[in-house]
Short mmCIF file of C-alpha atoms in Angstrom, two decimals:
data_model
loop_
_atom_site.label_atom_id
_atom_site.label_comp_id
_atom_site.label_asym_id
_atom_site.label_seq_id
_atom_site.Cartn_x
_atom_site.Cartn_y
_atom_site.Cartn_z
CA UNK A 15 0.00 0.00 0.00
CA UNK A 16 2.67 2.46 1.02
CA UNK A 17 6.40 2.50 0.40
CA UNK A 18 9.05 4.60 2.09
CA UNK A 19 12.29 5.06 0.18
CA UNK A 20 15.26 6.68 1.87
CA UNK A 21 18.28 8.25 0.24
CA UNK A 22 21.22 10.44 1.12
CA UNK A 23 23.28 8.29 3.45
CA UNK A 24 26.98 7.78 3.06
CA UNK A 25 30.42 8.35 4.52
CA UNK A 26 31.23 11.76 5.95
CA UNK A 27 34.04 13.16 8.05
CA UNK A 28 33.67 14.26 11.64
CA UNK A 29 32.02 17.69 11.69
CA UNK A 30 30.55 17.30 8.25
CA UNK A 31 26.97 17.36 7.03
CA UNK A 32 24.53 15.06 5.28
CA UNK A 33 20.93 15.39 4.20
CA UNK A 34 18.66 12.37 4.25
CA UNK A 35 15.45 12.16 2.27
CA UNK A 36 12.49 9.81 2.59
CA UNK A 37 9.73 9.76 0.01
CA UNK A 38 6.40 8.08 0.66
CA UNK A 39 4.44 6.65 -2.26
CA UNK A 40 1.34 4.57 -2.78
CA UNK A 41 -2.17 4.94 -1.44
CA UNK A 42 -1.85 8.15 0.56
CA UNK A 43 -4.75 10.29 1.71
CA UNK A 44 -2.69 12.25 4.18
CA UNK A 45 0.32 11.76 6.41
CA UNK A 46 -0.04 12.12 10.16
CA UNK A 47 3.63 11.99 10.99
CA UNK A 48 7.00 11.22 9.50
CA UNK A 49 10.22 10.76 11.33
CA UNK A 50 13.69 9.37 11.53
CA UNK A 51 15.06 6.67 13.78
CA UNK A 52 18.50 5.13 13.88
CA UNK A 53 20.14 1.93 15.00
CA UNK A 54 23.82 1.58 15.72
CA UNK A 55 25.54 -1.83 15.88
CA UNK A 56 24.67 -3.61 19.10
CA UNK A 57 22.16 -0.96 20.15
CA UNK A 58 18.41 -0.63 20.03
CA UNK A 59 16.66 1.53 17.48
CA UNK A 60 16.13 5.05 18.82
CA UNK A 61 14.13 8.07 17.81
CA UNK A 62 16.11 10.85 16.18
CA UNK A 63 13.46 13.32 15.05
CA UNK A 64 9.72 13.20 14.36
CA UNK A 65 7.54 15.71 12.56
CA UNK A 66 3.89 15.40 13.55
CA UNK A 67 2.61 18.19 11.34
CA UNK A 68 0.93 20.85 13.41
CA UNK A 69 3.19 20.73 16.44
CA UNK A 70 6.87 21.38 16.91
CA UNK A 71 9.08 18.46 15.92
CA UNK A 72 10.49 16.18 18.57
CA UNK A 73 14.24 15.67 18.67
CA UNK A 74 16.45 13.35 20.63
CA UNK A 75 18.55 15.32 23.09
CA UNK A 76 21.70 14.04 21.41
CA UNK A 77 20.87 15.75 18.11
CA UNK A 78 19.19 18.98 19.24
CA UNK A 79 20.84 21.98 17.66
CA UNK A 80 22.61 19.84 15.06
CA UNK A 81 19.83 18.06 13.15
CA UNK A 82 16.75 19.57 11.54
CA UNK A 83 13.72 17.66 10.30
CA UNK A 84 11.47 19.14 7.63
CA UNK A 85 8.63 17.98 5.42
CA UNK A 86 7.46 18.74 1.92
CA UNK A 87 3.80 17.76 2.06
CA UNK A 88 3.31 18.21 -1.66
CA UNK A 89 5.99 15.58 -2.29
CA UNK A 90 5.15 13.36 0.71
CA UNK A 91 8.80 13.64 1.63
CA UNK A 92 10.61 14.17 4.89
CA UNK A 93 14.19 15.37 5.19
CA UNK A 94 16.80 15.22 7.89
CA UNK A 95 19.56 17.79 7.69
CA UNK A 96 22.44 16.60 9.80
CA UNK A 97 25.21 19.03 10.69
CA UNK A 98 28.24 18.83 12.94
CA UNK A 99 28.21 15.06 12.65
CA UNK A 100 29.95 13.00 15.29
CA UNK A 101 31.22 9.44 15.37
CA UNK A 102 28.33 8.49 17.62
CA UNK A 103 25.90 9.46 14.85
CA UNK A 104 27.09 6.45 12.87
CA UNK A 105 24.11 4.17 12.38
CA UNK A 106 21.51 2.91 9.95
CA UNK A 107 18.86 5.60 9.68
CA UNK A 108 15.29 4.51 9.14
CA UNK A 109 12.34 6.55 7.96
CA UNK A 110 9.03 5.97 9.73
CA UNK A 111 5.59 7.22 8.81
CA UNK A 112 1.98 7.00 9.86
CA UNK A 113 -0.17 7.40 6.77
CA UNK A 114 -3.89 7.91 6.36
CA UNK A 115 -5.11 5.68 3.52
CA UNK A 116 -8.59 7.12 3.10
CA UNK A 117 -11.03 9.65 4.55
CA UNK A 118 -12.52 7.23 7.09
CA UNK A 119 -9.41 6.79 9.19
CA UNK A 120 -7.64 3.72 7.81
CA UNK A 121 -3.96 3.99 8.59
CA UNK A 122 -0.67 2.44 7.64
CA UNK A 123 2.39 2.59 9.87
CA UNK A 124 5.72 1.36 8.60
CA UNK A 125 9.40 1.71 7.94
CA UNK A 126 11.76 2.33 5.09
CA UNK A 127 14.62 0.00 4.28
CA UNK A 128 17.24 2.13 6.02
CA UNK A 129 20.25 4.08 4.86
CA UNK A 130 23.73 3.83 6.34
CA UNK A 131 25.40 6.91 7.76
CA UNK A 132 29.04 6.55 8.72
CA UNK A 133 31.00 9.36 10.35
CA UNK A 134 34.75 8.96 10.22
CA UNK A 135 37.00 10.54 12.81
#
């Protein structure tokens, strides 16, 4: 029904920047929220930033002031601008979305395939 496709990951030096993108496609009436999570080797998946539309985005304390989440509703796309990257930001970054499928409240909630971000020191 819905697909999330991430792009923009890669290898970057300490202090550098990357911009991740996640485009949603398929049967989409509206999108309640889109966000980014990450999972480092040996660690649990954690929230990085979530945009819920009408309210201020939520950020993990570890990325506040460095990362910015934004959405282009016309393109059903969410972005994550990552600045001042640190080694501890190295992880697989996953896009997550809650999508309204119709006008009677049917929803889809799922994940993208993930994109690797590696910060070298």
